[in-house]
Amino acid sequence: DLKHELGVFFTSIFLRILESANSTFYQKTMVLQLLHSICRDPQTVLDIYVNYDCDLKQVDIFAKMLSHLTRIVQSGVHAPAVTPSVLSPEQELLLRARATDTLVCMLDSLVKWSKLHGKDGELVWLHTGEVLPRSQVATQASSHSSDAAQEATDVSRKEEEEIDAILRQKECKTMLQQGIKAFALKPKKGLDIVCKAGFLEMSPLAIATWFHQTPGLDKRAMGDYMGEGDDFNTSVLY
């Protein structure tokens, strides 16, 4: 399973090229062309969102793609930078145009997928894995038997259950990310958010394990929490 490795490769190489002021015009153009090709396929766009942005253990690739593209589109040609840009104003204009095209392509793919696979979309998946037009499923249901009608109902119910499960998973991930951000500012408040969301038990061992296994936690906030002098906080350290 290369899911995690693909996520790291995507964010550490492709998106890093886009955000680096030292990347050449050719490098940025190649990455934008790649993203445009990816965004042309509605199913691929949705698969990225479901498998990464809705997975608690994966990085938010869809959100990062959206953020990087938006930043390129909104950046001024002569905006001041911390490091001098290697791009000319004309090249930056071209990149903004390419990023805009990619954003439009991404949104267009999402609309297409919604029309095809939404609750009232044109396509449905049968339990056999076969994909059929919704109208054909309805025709089969009315012309063949009550079993076909029941299958159509089961397929529709299964689609709704899968979508609900994905939305709940994304909601949980958003809550966890909010807790991690809050922890960096106020450790106790962040832990309270995470505990109330059901991700963590309020015990020294559980908190210590969470500190050790959760990427992205602010190291200084961890030290501040364990060094407060409270017996409970100190027991997390030991």
PDB file of C-alpha atoms in Angstrom:
ATOM      1  CA  ASP A   1       0.000   0.000   0.000  1.00  0.00           C
ATOM      2  CA  LEU A   2       1.702   3.181  -1.238  1.00  0.00           C
ATOM      3  CA  LYS A   3      -1.024   5.554  -0.127  1.00  0.00           C
ATOM      4  CA  HIS A   4       1.062   7.304   2.518  1.00  0.00           C
ATOM      5  CA  GLU A   5       4.167   7.381   0.336  1.00  0.00           C
ATOM      6  CA  LEU A   6       2.228   8.927  -2.564  1.00  0.00           C
ATOM      7  CA  GLY A   7       0.882  11.607  -0.240  1.00  0.00           C
ATOM      8  CA  VAL A   8       4.372  12.482   0.996  1.00  0.00           C
ATOM      9  CA  PHE A   9       5.746  12.456  -2.555  1.00  0.00           C
ATOM     10  CA  PHE A  10       2.959  14.728  -3.771  1.00  0.00           C
ATOM     11  CA  THR A  11       3.291  17.310  -1.007  1.00  0.00           C
ATOM     12  CA  SER A  12       7.063  17.176  -0.560  1.00  0.00           C
ATOM     13  CA  ILE A  13       7.954  17.452  -4.246  1.00  0.00           C
ATOM     14  CA  PHE A  14       5.171  18.792  -6.460  1.00  0.00           C
ATOM     15  CA  LEU A  15       3.577  21.256  -4.069  1.00  0.00           C
ATOM     16  CA  ARG A  16       6.972  22.226  -2.641  1.00  0.00           C
ATOM     17  CA  ILE A  17       8.017  23.306  -6.134  1.00  0.00           C
ATOM     18  CA  LEU A  18       4.991  25.586  -6.386  1.00  0.00           C
ATOM     19  CA  GLU A  19       5.638  27.310  -3.060  1.00  0.00           C
ATOM     20  CA  SER A  20       9.394  27.723  -3.474  1.00  0.00           C
ATOM     21  CA  ALA A  21      10.622  31.113  -4.681  1.00  0.00           C
ATOM     22  CA  ASN A  22      13.700  29.350  -6.086  1.00  0.00           C
ATOM     23  CA  SER A  23      11.786  27.079  -8.472  1.00  0.00           C
ATOM     24  CA  THR A  24      12.145  27.954 -12.132  1.00  0.00           C
ATOM     25  CA  PHE A  25       9.320  28.933 -14.455  1.00  0.00           C
ATOM     26  CA  TYR A  26       9.679  25.611 -16.283  1.00  0.00           C
ATOM     27  CA  GLN A  27       9.420  23.600 -13.045  1.00  0.00           C
ATOM     28  CA  LYS A  28       6.318  25.433 -11.859  1.00  0.00           C
ATOM     29  CA  THR A  29       4.737  25.113 -15.307  1.00  0.00           C
ATOM     30  CA  MET A  30       5.297  21.354 -15.343  1.00  0.00           C
ATOM     31  CA  VAL A  31       3.670  20.973 -11.922  1.00  0.00           C
ATOM     32  CA  LEU A  32       0.671  23.085 -12.935  1.00  0.00           C
ATOM     33  CA  GLN A  33       0.257  20.984 -16.075  1.00  0.00           C
ATOM     34  CA  LEU A  34       0.322  17.857 -13.926  1.00  0.00           C
ATOM     35  CA  LEU A  35      -2.311  19.259 -11.551  1.00  0.00           C
ATOM     36  CA  HIS A  36      -4.442  20.314 -14.498  1.00  0.00           C
ATOM     37  CA  SER A  37      -4.301  16.767 -15.911  1.00  0.00           C
ATOM     38  CA  ILE A  38      -5.289  15.334 -12.522  1.00  0.00           C
ATOM     39  CA  CYS A  39      -8.165  17.771 -12.099  1.00  0.00           C
ATOM     40  CA  ARG A  40      -9.603  16.906 -15.511  1.00  0.00           C
ATOM     41  CA  ASP A  41     -10.835  13.573 -14.199  1.00  0.00           C
ATOM     42  CA  PRO A  42     -13.782  14.016 -11.777  1.00  0.00           C
ATOM     43  CA  GLN A  43     -13.293  10.619 -10.127  1.00  0.00           C
ATOM     44  CA  THR A  44      -9.600  11.270  -9.459  1.00  0.00           C
ATOM     45  CA  VAL A  45     -10.382  14.606  -7.814  1.00  0.00           C
ATOM     46  CA  LEU A  46     -12.941  12.972  -5.541  1.00  0.00           C
ATOM     47  CA  ASP A  47     -10.640  10.037  -4.772  1.00  0.00           C
ATOM     48  CA  ILE A  48      -7.924  12.447  -3.609  1.00  0.00           C
ATOM     49  CA  TYR A  49     -10.375  14.208  -1.301  1.00  0.00           C
ATOM     50  CA  VAL A  50     -11.825  11.006   0.150  1.00  0.00           C
ATOM     51  CA  ASN A  51      -8.566   9.082   0.553  1.00  0.00           C
ATOM     52  CA  TYR A  52      -6.462  11.909   1.933  1.00  0.00           C
ATOM     53  CA  ASP A  53      -8.490  14.873   3.198  1.00  0.00           C
ATOM     54  CA  CYS A  54     -11.038  12.594   4.905  1.00  0.00           C
ATOM     55  CA  ASP A  55      -8.454  10.175   6.322  1.00  0.00           C
ATOM     56  CA  LEU A  56      -7.280  10.949   9.863  1.00  0.00           C
ATOM     57  CA  LYS A  57      -3.810   9.562   9.151  1.00  0.00           C
ATOM     58  CA  GLN A  58      -3.159  11.335   5.848  1.00  0.00           C
ATOM     59  CA  VAL A  59      -2.226  14.856   4.806  1.00  0.00           C
ATOM     60  CA  ASP A  60      -4.930  17.074   3.249  1.00  0.00           C
ATOM     61  CA  ILE A  61      -3.759  16.940  -0.366  1.00  0.00           C
ATOM     62  CA  PHE A  62      -6.933  18.400  -1.888  1.00  0.00           C
ATOM     63  CA  ALA A  63      -6.924  21.331   0.529  1.00  0.00           C
ATOM     64  CA  LYS A  64      -3.220  21.948  -0.080  1.00  0.00           C
ATOM     65  CA  MET A  65      -3.708  21.858  -3.844  1.00  0.00           C
ATOM     66  CA  LEU A  66      -6.551  24.343  -3.536  1.00  0.00           C
ATOM     67  CA  SER A  67      -4.516  26.582  -1.235  1.00  0.00           C
ATOM     68  CA  HIS A  68      -1.431  26.627  -3.468  1.00  0.00           C
ATOM     69  CA  LEU A  69      -3.414  27.307  -6.625  1.00  0.00           C
ATOM     70  CA  THR A  70      -5.398  30.080  -4.939  1.00  0.00           C
ATOM     71  CA  ARG A  71      -2.217  31.651  -3.611  1.00  0.00           C
ATOM     72  CA  ILE A  72      -0.704  31.734  -7.110  1.00  0.00           C
ATOM     73  CA  VAL A  73      -3.854  33.252  -8.602  1.00  0.00           C
ATOM     74  CA  GLN A  74      -4.124  35.922  -5.913  1.00  0.00           C
ATOM     75  CA  SER A  75      -0.429  36.836  -5.751  1.00  0.00           C
ATOM     76  CA  GLY A  76       0.471  40.201  -7.223  1.00  0.00           C
ATOM     77  CA  VAL A  77       3.017  40.294  -9.982  1.00  0.00           C
ATOM     78  CA  HIS A  78       5.121  42.875  -8.137  1.00  0.00           C
ATOM     79  CA  ALA A  79       4.246  41.753  -4.587  1.00  0.00           C
ATOM     80  CA  PRO A  80       7.247  41.999  -2.237  1.00  0.00           C
ATOM     81  CA  ALA A  81       8.840  38.660  -1.361  1.00  0.00           C
ATOM     82  CA  VAL A  82      11.155  37.536   1.419  1.00  0.00           C
ATOM     83  CA  THR A  83      13.544  36.196  -1.205  1.00  0.00           C
ATOM     84  CA  PRO A  84      13.921  37.603  -4.724  1.00  0.00           C
ATOM     85  CA  SER A  85      11.818  35.763  -7.277  1.00  0.00           C
ATOM     86  CA  VAL A  86      13.574  34.063 -10.194  1.00  0.00           C
ATOM     87  CA  LEU A  87      10.516  34.751 -12.367  1.00  0.00           C
ATOM     88  CA  SER A  88       9.868  37.752 -14.544  1.00  0.00           C
ATOM     89  CA  PRO A  89       6.545  39.630 -14.264  1.00  0.00           C
ATOM     90  CA  GLU A  90       5.448  38.116 -17.582  1.00  0.00           C
ATOM     91  CA  GLN A  91       6.185  34.600 -16.339  1.00  0.00           C
ATOM     92  CA  GLU A  92       4.262  35.235 -13.125  1.00  0.00           C
ATOM     93  CA  LEU A  93       1.273  36.383 -15.197  1.00  0.00           C
ATOM     94  CA  LEU A  94       1.424  33.178 -17.223  1.00  0.00           C
ATOM     95  CA  LEU A  95       1.576  31.078 -14.049  1.00  0.00           C
ATOM     96  CA  ARG A  96      -1.429  32.912 -12.621  1.00  0.00           C
ATOM     97  CA  ALA A  97      -3.358  32.161 -15.809  1.00  0.00           C
ATOM     98  CA  ARG A  98      -2.385  28.465 -15.686  1.00  0.00           C
ATOM     99  CA  ALA A  99      -3.321  28.233 -12.003  1.00  0.00           C
ATOM    100  CA  THR A 100      -6.679  29.861 -12.765  1.00  0.00           C
ATOM    101  CA  ASP A 101      -7.349  27.320 -15.513  1.00  0.00           C
ATOM    102  CA  THR A 102      -6.507  24.508 -13.102  1.00  0.00           C
ATOM    103  CA  LEU A 103      -8.846  25.864 -10.426  1.00  0.00           C
ATOM    104  CA  VAL A 104     -11.673  26.150 -12.953  1.00  0.00           C
ATOM    105  CA  CYS A 105     -10.960  22.599 -14.126  1.00  0.00           C
ATOM    106  CA  MET A 106     -11.067  21.320 -10.525  1.00  0.00           C
ATOM    107  CA  LEU A 107     -14.410  22.973  -9.817  1.00  0.00           C
ATOM    108  CA  ASP A 108     -15.818  21.796 -13.141  1.00  0.00           C
ATOM    109  CA  SER A 109     -14.844  18.202 -12.303  1.00  0.00           C
ATOM    110  CA  LEU A 110     -16.565  18.428  -8.920  1.00  0.00           C
ATOM    111  CA  VAL A 111     -19.745  19.697 -10.570  1.00  0.00           C
ATOM    112  CA  LYS A 112     -19.604  16.913 -13.169  1.00  0.00           C
ATOM    113  CA  TRP A 113     -19.114  14.245 -10.512  1.00  0.00           C
ATOM    114  CA  SER A 114     -21.995  15.624  -8.485  1.00  0.00           C
ATOM    115  CA  LYS A 115     -24.305  15.522 -11.494  1.00  0.00           C
ATOM    116  CA  LEU A 116     -23.265  11.990 -12.356  1.00  0.00           C
ATOM    117  CA  HIS A 117     -23.068  10.375  -8.925  1.00  0.00           C
ATOM    118  CA  GLY A 118     -25.133  12.534  -6.609  1.00  0.00           C
ATOM    119  CA  LYS A 119     -28.361  11.409  -4.989  1.00  0.00           C
ATOM    120  CA  ASP A 120     -30.228  12.177  -8.207  1.00  0.00           C
ATOM    121  CA  GLY A 121     -27.221  11.642 -10.470  1.00  0.00           C
ATOM    122  CA  GLU A 122     -27.157   9.829 -13.768  1.00  0.00           C
ATOM    123  CA  LEU A 123     -25.070   6.826 -12.666  1.00  0.00           C
ATOM    124  CA  VAL A 124     -25.355   4.244  -9.882  1.00  0.00           C
ATOM    125  CA  TRP A 125     -23.097   1.402  -8.730  1.00  0.00           C
ATOM    126  CA  LEU A 126     -24.623  -2.045  -8.338  1.00  0.00           C
ATOM    127  CA  HIS A 127     -23.411  -4.473  -5.686  1.00  0.00           C
ATOM    128  CA  THR A 128     -21.748  -6.434  -8.499  1.00  0.00           C
ATOM    129  CA  GLY A 129     -19.489  -3.473  -9.207  1.00  0.00           C
ATOM    130  CA  GLU A 130     -21.270  -2.682 -12.466  1.00  0.00           C
ATOM    131  CA  VAL A 131     -22.031   0.979 -13.207  1.00  0.00           C
ATOM    132  CA  LEU A 132     -25.343   1.668 -14.932  1.00  0.00           C
ATOM    133  CA  PRO A 133     -27.385   4.740 -15.835  1.00  0.00           C
ATOM    134  CA  ARG A 134     -29.954   5.462 -13.133  1.00  0.00           C
ATOM    135  CA  SER A 135     -32.719   5.438 -15.743  1.00  0.00           C
ATOM    136  CA  GLN A 136     -31.753   1.903 -16.781  1.00  0.00           C
ATOM    137  CA  VAL A 137     -31.813   0.706 -13.176  1.00  0.00           C
ATOM    138  CA  ALA A 138     -35.248   2.233 -12.756  1.00  0.00           C
ATOM    139  CA  THR A 139     -36.474   0.585 -15.971  1.00  0.00           C
ATOM    140  CA  GLN A 140     -35.169  -2.798 -14.865  1.00  0.00           C
ATOM    141  CA  ALA A 141     -36.823  -2.345 -11.517  1.00  0.00           C
ATOM    142  CA  SER A 142     -40.207  -1.651 -13.081  1.00  0.00           C
ATOM    143  CA  SER A 143     -40.082  -4.265 -15.831  1.00  0.00           C
ATOM    144  CA  HIS A 144     -38.425  -7.293 -14.271  1.00  0.00           C
ATOM    145  CA  SER A 145     -39.316  -8.022 -10.696  1.00  0.00           C
ATOM    146  CA  SER A 146     -39.659  -6.797  -7.172  1.00  0.00           C
ATOM    147  CA  ASP A 147     -36.117  -8.067  -6.567  1.00  0.00           C
ATOM    148  CA  ALA A 148     -34.793  -5.508  -9.059  1.00  0.00           C
ATOM    149  CA  ALA A 149     -36.754  -2.776  -7.356  1.00  0.00           C
ATOM    150  CA  GLN A 150     -35.349  -3.829  -4.004  1.00  0.00           C
ATOM    151  CA  GLU A 151     -31.820  -3.821  -5.457  1.00  0.00           C
ATOM    152  CA  ALA A 152     -32.273  -0.283  -6.766  1.00  0.00           C
ATOM    153  CA  THR A 153     -33.460   0.817  -3.323  1.00  0.00           C
ATOM    154  CA  ASP A 154     -30.552  -0.939  -1.615  1.00  0.00           C
ATOM    155  CA  VAL A 155     -28.059   0.678  -3.995  1.00  0.00           C
ATOM    156  CA  SER A 156     -29.457   4.125  -3.296  1.00  0.00           C
ATOM    157  CA  ARG A 157     -29.411   3.522   0.466  1.00  0.00           C
ATOM    158  CA  LYS A 158     -25.846   2.211   0.333  1.00  0.00           C
ATOM    159  CA  GLU A 159     -24.709   5.314  -1.579  1.00  0.00           C
ATOM    160  CA  GLU A 160     -26.225   7.571   1.080  1.00  0.00           C
ATOM    161  CA  GLU A 161     -24.647   5.572   3.909  1.00  0.00           C
ATOM    162  CA  GLU A 162     -21.191   5.733   2.306  1.00  0.00           C
ATOM    163  CA  ILE A 163     -21.459   9.490   1.776  1.00  0.00           C
ATOM    164  CA  ASP A 164     -22.625  10.007   5.366  1.00  0.00           C
ATOM    165  CA  ALA A 165     -19.694   7.943   6.664  1.00  0.00           C
ATOM    166  CA  ILE A 166     -17.203  10.010   4.649  1.00  0.00           C
ATOM    167  CA  LEU A 167     -18.719  13.275   5.882  1.00  0.00           C
ATOM    168  CA  ARG A 168     -18.550  12.088   9.506  1.00  0.00           C
ATOM    169  CA  GLN A 169     -14.923  11.077   9.033  1.00  0.00           C
ATOM    170  CA  LYS A 170     -14.078  14.490   7.567  1.00  0.00           C
ATOM    171  CA  GLU A 171     -15.868  16.190  10.461  1.00  0.00           C
ATOM    172  CA  CYS A 172     -13.812  14.161  12.934  1.00  0.00           C
ATOM    173  CA  LYS A 173     -10.575  15.072  11.163  1.00  0.00           C
ATOM    174  CA  THR A 174     -11.517  18.765  11.177  1.00  0.00           C
ATOM    175  CA  MET A 175     -12.227  18.576  14.908  1.00  0.00           C
ATOM    176  CA  LEU A 176      -8.861  16.894  15.539  1.00  0.00           C
ATOM    177  CA  GLN A 177      -7.036  19.532  13.494  1.00  0.00           C
ATOM    178  CA  GLN A 178      -8.781  22.282  15.452  1.00  0.00           C
ATOM    179  CA  GLY A 179      -7.650  20.635  18.679  1.00  0.00           C
ATOM    180  CA  ILE A 180      -4.044  20.462  17.470  1.00  0.00           C
ATOM    181  CA  LYS A 181      -4.098  24.150  16.497  1.00  0.00           C
ATOM    182  CA  ALA A 182      -5.640  25.115  19.827  1.00  0.00           C
ATOM    183  CA  PHE A 183      -3.041  23.009  21.659  1.00  0.00           C
ATOM    184  CA  ALA A 184      -0.245  25.105  20.148  1.00  0.00           C
ATOM    185  CA  LEU A 185      -1.769  28.247  21.698  1.00  0.00           C
ATOM    186  CA  LYS A 186      -3.321  26.868  24.885  1.00  0.00           C
ATOM    187  CA  PRO A 187      -2.348  23.237  25.587  1.00  0.00           C
ATOM    188  CA  LYS A 188      -5.128  22.557  28.120  1.00  0.00           C
ATOM    189  CA  LYS A 189      -7.804  23.940  25.814  1.00  0.00           C
ATOM    190  CA  GLY A 190      -6.490  21.895  22.911  1.00  0.00           C
ATOM    191  CA  LEU A 191      -6.495  18.707  24.965  1.00  0.00           C
ATOM    192  CA  ASP A 192     -10.012  19.472  26.143  1.00  0.00           C
ATOM    193  CA  ILE A 193     -11.216  19.764  22.532  1.00  0.00           C
ATOM    194  CA  VAL A 194      -9.549  16.498  21.542  1.00  0.00           C
ATOM    195  CA  CYS A 195     -10.921  14.657  24.600  1.00  0.00           C
ATOM    196  CA  LYS A 196     -14.472  15.904  24.103  1.00  0.00           C
ATOM    197  CA  ALA A 197     -14.309  14.808  20.469  1.00  0.00           C
ATOM    198  CA  GLY A 198     -13.496  11.275  21.638  1.00  0.00           C
ATOM    199  CA  PHE A 199      -9.966  11.074  20.241  1.00  0.00           C
ATOM    200  CA  LEU A 200      -8.232  10.952  23.587  1.00  0.00           C
ATOM    201  CA  GLU A 201      -8.748   9.696  27.128  1.00  0.00           C
ATOM    202  CA  MET A 202      -7.816  12.175  29.862  1.00  0.00           C
ATOM    203  CA  SER A 203      -5.147  10.050  31.484  1.00  0.00           C
ATOM    204  CA  PRO A 204      -1.374  10.591  31.726  1.00  0.00           C
ATOM    205  CA  LEU A 205      -0.549   7.480  29.704  1.00  0.00           C
ATOM    206  CA  ALA A 206      -3.049   8.307  26.946  1.00  0.00           C
ATOM    207  CA  ILE A 207      -1.815  11.889  26.699  1.00  0.00           C
ATOM    208  CA  ALA A 208       1.825  10.801  26.631  1.00  0.00           C
ATOM    209  CA  THR A 209       1.013   8.324  23.850  1.00  0.00           C
ATOM    210  CA  TRP A 210      -0.845  11.043  21.945  1.00  0.00           C
ATOM    211  CA  PHE A 211       2.143  13.366  22.284  1.00  0.00           C
ATOM    212  CA  HIS A 212       4.419  10.672  20.907  1.00  0.00           C
ATOM    213  CA  GLN A 213       2.245   9.456  18.020  1.00  0.00           C
ATOM    214  CA  THR A 214       0.562  12.623  16.728  1.00  0.00           C
ATOM    215  CA  PRO A 215       2.486  14.468  14.001  1.00  0.00           C
ATOM    216  CA  GLY A 216       2.276  18.241  13.898  1.00  0.00           C
ATOM    217  CA  LEU A 217       2.039  18.877  17.628  1.00  0.00           C
ATOM    218  CA  ASP A 218       3.855  21.972  18.826  1.00  0.00           C
ATOM    219  CA  LYS A 219       6.914  20.799  20.785  1.00  0.00           C
ATOM    220  CA  ARG A 220       7.069  23.955  22.887  1.00  0.00           C
ATOM    221  CA  ALA A 221       3.418  23.569  23.879  1.00  0.00           C
ATOM    222  CA  MET A 222       4.121  19.973  24.919  1.00  0.00           C
ATOM    223  CA  GLY A 223       6.984  21.162  27.122  1.00  0.00           C
ATOM    224  CA  ASP A 224       4.878  23.962  28.623  1.00  0.00           C
ATOM    225  CA  TYR A 225       2.113  21.487  29.467  1.00  0.00           C
ATOM    226  CA  MET A 226       4.356  18.941  31.155  1.00  0.00           C
ATOM    227  CA  GLY A 227       6.340  21.617  32.956  1.00  0.00           C
ATOM    228  CA  GLU A 228       3.433  23.404  34.619  1.00  0.00           C
ATOM    229  CA  GLY A 229       4.155  21.727  37.963  1.00  0.00           C
ATOM    230  CA  ASP A 230       0.744  20.128  38.335  1.00  0.00           C
ATOM    231  CA  ASP A 231       0.978  16.498  39.500  1.00  0.00           C
ATOM    232  CA  PHE A 232      -1.178  15.298  36.603  1.00  0.00           C
ATOM    233  CA  ASN A 233       0.869  17.182  34.016  1.00  0.00           C
ATOM    234  CA  THR A 234       4.142  15.985  35.514  1.00  0.00           C
ATOM    235  CA  SER A 235       2.940  12.362  35.457  1.00  0.00           C
ATOM    236  CA  VAL A 236       2.531  12.699  31.671  1.00  0.00           C
ATOM    237  CA  LEU A 237       6.291  13.259  31.470  1.00  0.00           C
ATOM    238  CA  TYR A 238       7.189  10.288  33.648  1.00  0.00           C
TER     239      TYR A 238
END
